[in-house]
PDB file of C-alpha atoms in Angstrom:
ATOM      1  CA  UNK A   1     -38.755  34.253  31.309  1.00 49.00           C
ATOM      2  CA  UNK A   2     -40.705  36.250  34.002  1.00 55.00           C
ATOM      3  CA  UNK A   3     -44.419  36.050  34.433  1.00 55.00           C
ATOM      4  CA  UNK A   4     -46.503  38.671  35.790  1.00 55.00           C
ATOM      5  CA  UNK A   5     -49.064  37.990  38.439  1.00 57.00           C
ATOM      6  CA  UNK A   6     -52.447  37.076  37.088  1.00 52.00           C
ATOM      7  CA  UNK A   7     -54.922  39.872  38.074  1.00 58.00           C
ATOM      8  CA  UNK A   8     -58.571  39.060  38.440  1.00 67.00           C
ATOM      9  CA  UNK A   9     -59.722  40.489  35.077  1.00 76.00           C
ATOM     10  CA  UNK A  10     -62.829  38.946  33.737  1.00 82.00           C
ATOM     11  CA  UNK A  11     -62.035  37.104  30.486  1.00 83.00           C
ATOM     12  CA  UNK A  12     -65.042  36.072  28.460  1.00 86.00           C
ATOM     13  CA  UNK A  13     -65.417  32.610  27.169  1.00 87.00           C
ATOM     14  CA  UNK A  14     -65.535  33.823  23.529  1.00 87.00           C
ATOM     15  CA  UNK A  15     -62.224  35.658  24.023  1.00 86.00           C
ATOM     16  CA  UNK A  16     -60.661  32.482  25.338  1.00 84.00           C
ATOM     17  CA  UNK A  17     -61.939  30.701  22.251  1.00 84.00           C
ATOM     18  CA  UNK A  18     -60.411  33.372  20.182  1.00 84.00           C
ATOM     19  CA  UNK A  19     -57.023  32.798  21.771  1.00 84.00           C
ATOM     20  CA  UNK A  20     -57.141  29.049  21.647  1.00 84.00           C
ATOM     21  CA  UNK A  21     -57.998  28.938  17.799  1.00 79.00           C
ATOM     22  CA  UNK A  22     -54.712  30.209  16.394  1.00 76.00           C
ATOM     23  CA  UNK A  23     -52.795  28.007  18.942  1.00 77.00           C
ATOM     24  CA  UNK A  24     -54.482  24.882  17.840  1.00 79.00           C
ATOM     25  CA  UNK A  25     -54.143  25.713  14.251  1.00 77.00           C
ATOM     26  CA  UNK A  26     -50.434  26.157  13.999  1.00 73.00           C
ATOM     27  CA  UNK A  27     -48.482  25.682  17.062  1.00 71.00           C
ATOM     28  CA  UNK A  28     -46.063  27.443  18.174  1.00 83.00           C
ATOM     29  CA  UNK A  29     -47.858  30.611  17.586  1.00 82.00           C
ATOM     30  CA  UNK A  30     -46.406  34.123  18.481  1.00 86.00           C
ATOM     31  CA  UNK A  31     -48.209  36.524  20.905  1.00 86.00           C
ATOM     32  CA  UNK A  32     -48.320  38.835  18.089  1.00 88.00           C
ATOM     33  CA  UNK A  33     -50.049  36.464  15.892  1.00 85.00           C
ATOM     34  CA  UNK A  34     -52.680  35.992  18.508  1.00 85.00           C
ATOM     35  CA  UNK A  35     -53.076  39.751  19.224  1.00 88.00           C
ATOM     36  CA  UNK A  36     -53.155  40.640  15.547  1.00 86.00           C
ATOM     37  CA  UNK A  37     -55.663  37.880  14.558  1.00 83.00           C
ATOM     38  CA  UNK A  38     -58.233  39.040  12.095  1.00 83.00           C
ATOM     39  CA  UNK A  39     -60.771  36.989  14.175  1.00 81.00           C
ATOM     40  CA  UNK A  40     -60.800  39.880  16.733  1.00 83.00           C
ATOM     41  CA  UNK A  41     -62.247  42.123  14.061  1.00 84.00           C
ATOM     42  CA  UNK A  42     -61.995  45.988  14.803  1.00 85.00           C
ATOM     43  CA  UNK A  43     -61.781  45.198  18.548  1.00 83.00           C
ATOM     44  CA  UNK A  44     -58.068  44.517  18.919  1.00 83.00           C
ATOM     45  CA  UNK A  45     -57.301  43.367  22.621  1.00 84.00           C
ATOM     46  CA  UNK A  46     -54.674  45.145  24.652  1.00 88.00           C
ATOM     47  CA  UNK A  47     -51.396  43.314  25.536  1.00 88.00           C
ATOM     48  CA  UNK A  48     -52.236  43.410  29.221  1.00 89.00           C
ATOM     49  CA  UNK A  49     -55.597  41.790  28.678  1.00 87.00           C
ATOM     50  CA  UNK A  50     -54.251  38.998  26.375  1.00 88.00           C
ATOM     51  CA  UNK A  51     -51.303  38.256  28.932  1.00 88.00           C
ATOM     52  CA  UNK A  52     -53.735  37.873  31.596  1.00 87.00           C
ATOM     53  CA  UNK A  53     -55.862  35.573  29.472  1.00 87.00           C
ATOM     54  CA  UNK A  54     -52.907  33.487  28.528  1.00 86.00           C
ATOM     55  CA  UNK A  55     -51.737  33.218  32.047  1.00 86.00           C
ATOM     56  CA  UNK A  56     -55.264  32.259  33.130  1.00 85.00           C
ATOM     57  CA  UNK A  57     -55.301  29.533  30.476  1.00 84.00           C
ATOM     58  CA  UNK A  58     -52.078  28.203  31.601  1.00 81.00           C
ATOM     59  CA  UNK A  59     -53.264  28.137  35.289  1.00 81.00           C
ATOM     60  CA  UNK A  60     -56.229  26.065  34.337  1.00 80.00           C
ATOM     61  CA  UNK A  61     -54.379  23.803  31.957  1.00 69.00           C
TER      62      UNK A  61
END
């Protein structure tokens, strides 16, 4: 698996919370499940944005 370098994209604390909720509810969770979560409402995040957010979460444990 190849990881991209984390860019310095500002990820909001609320977005981190939205990502962690499905992960905690039913691990393992697919990337598509996180991206297509109804909790995002009408504002579906881009793949690039979510990948960076996940990499930042991994880096911070």
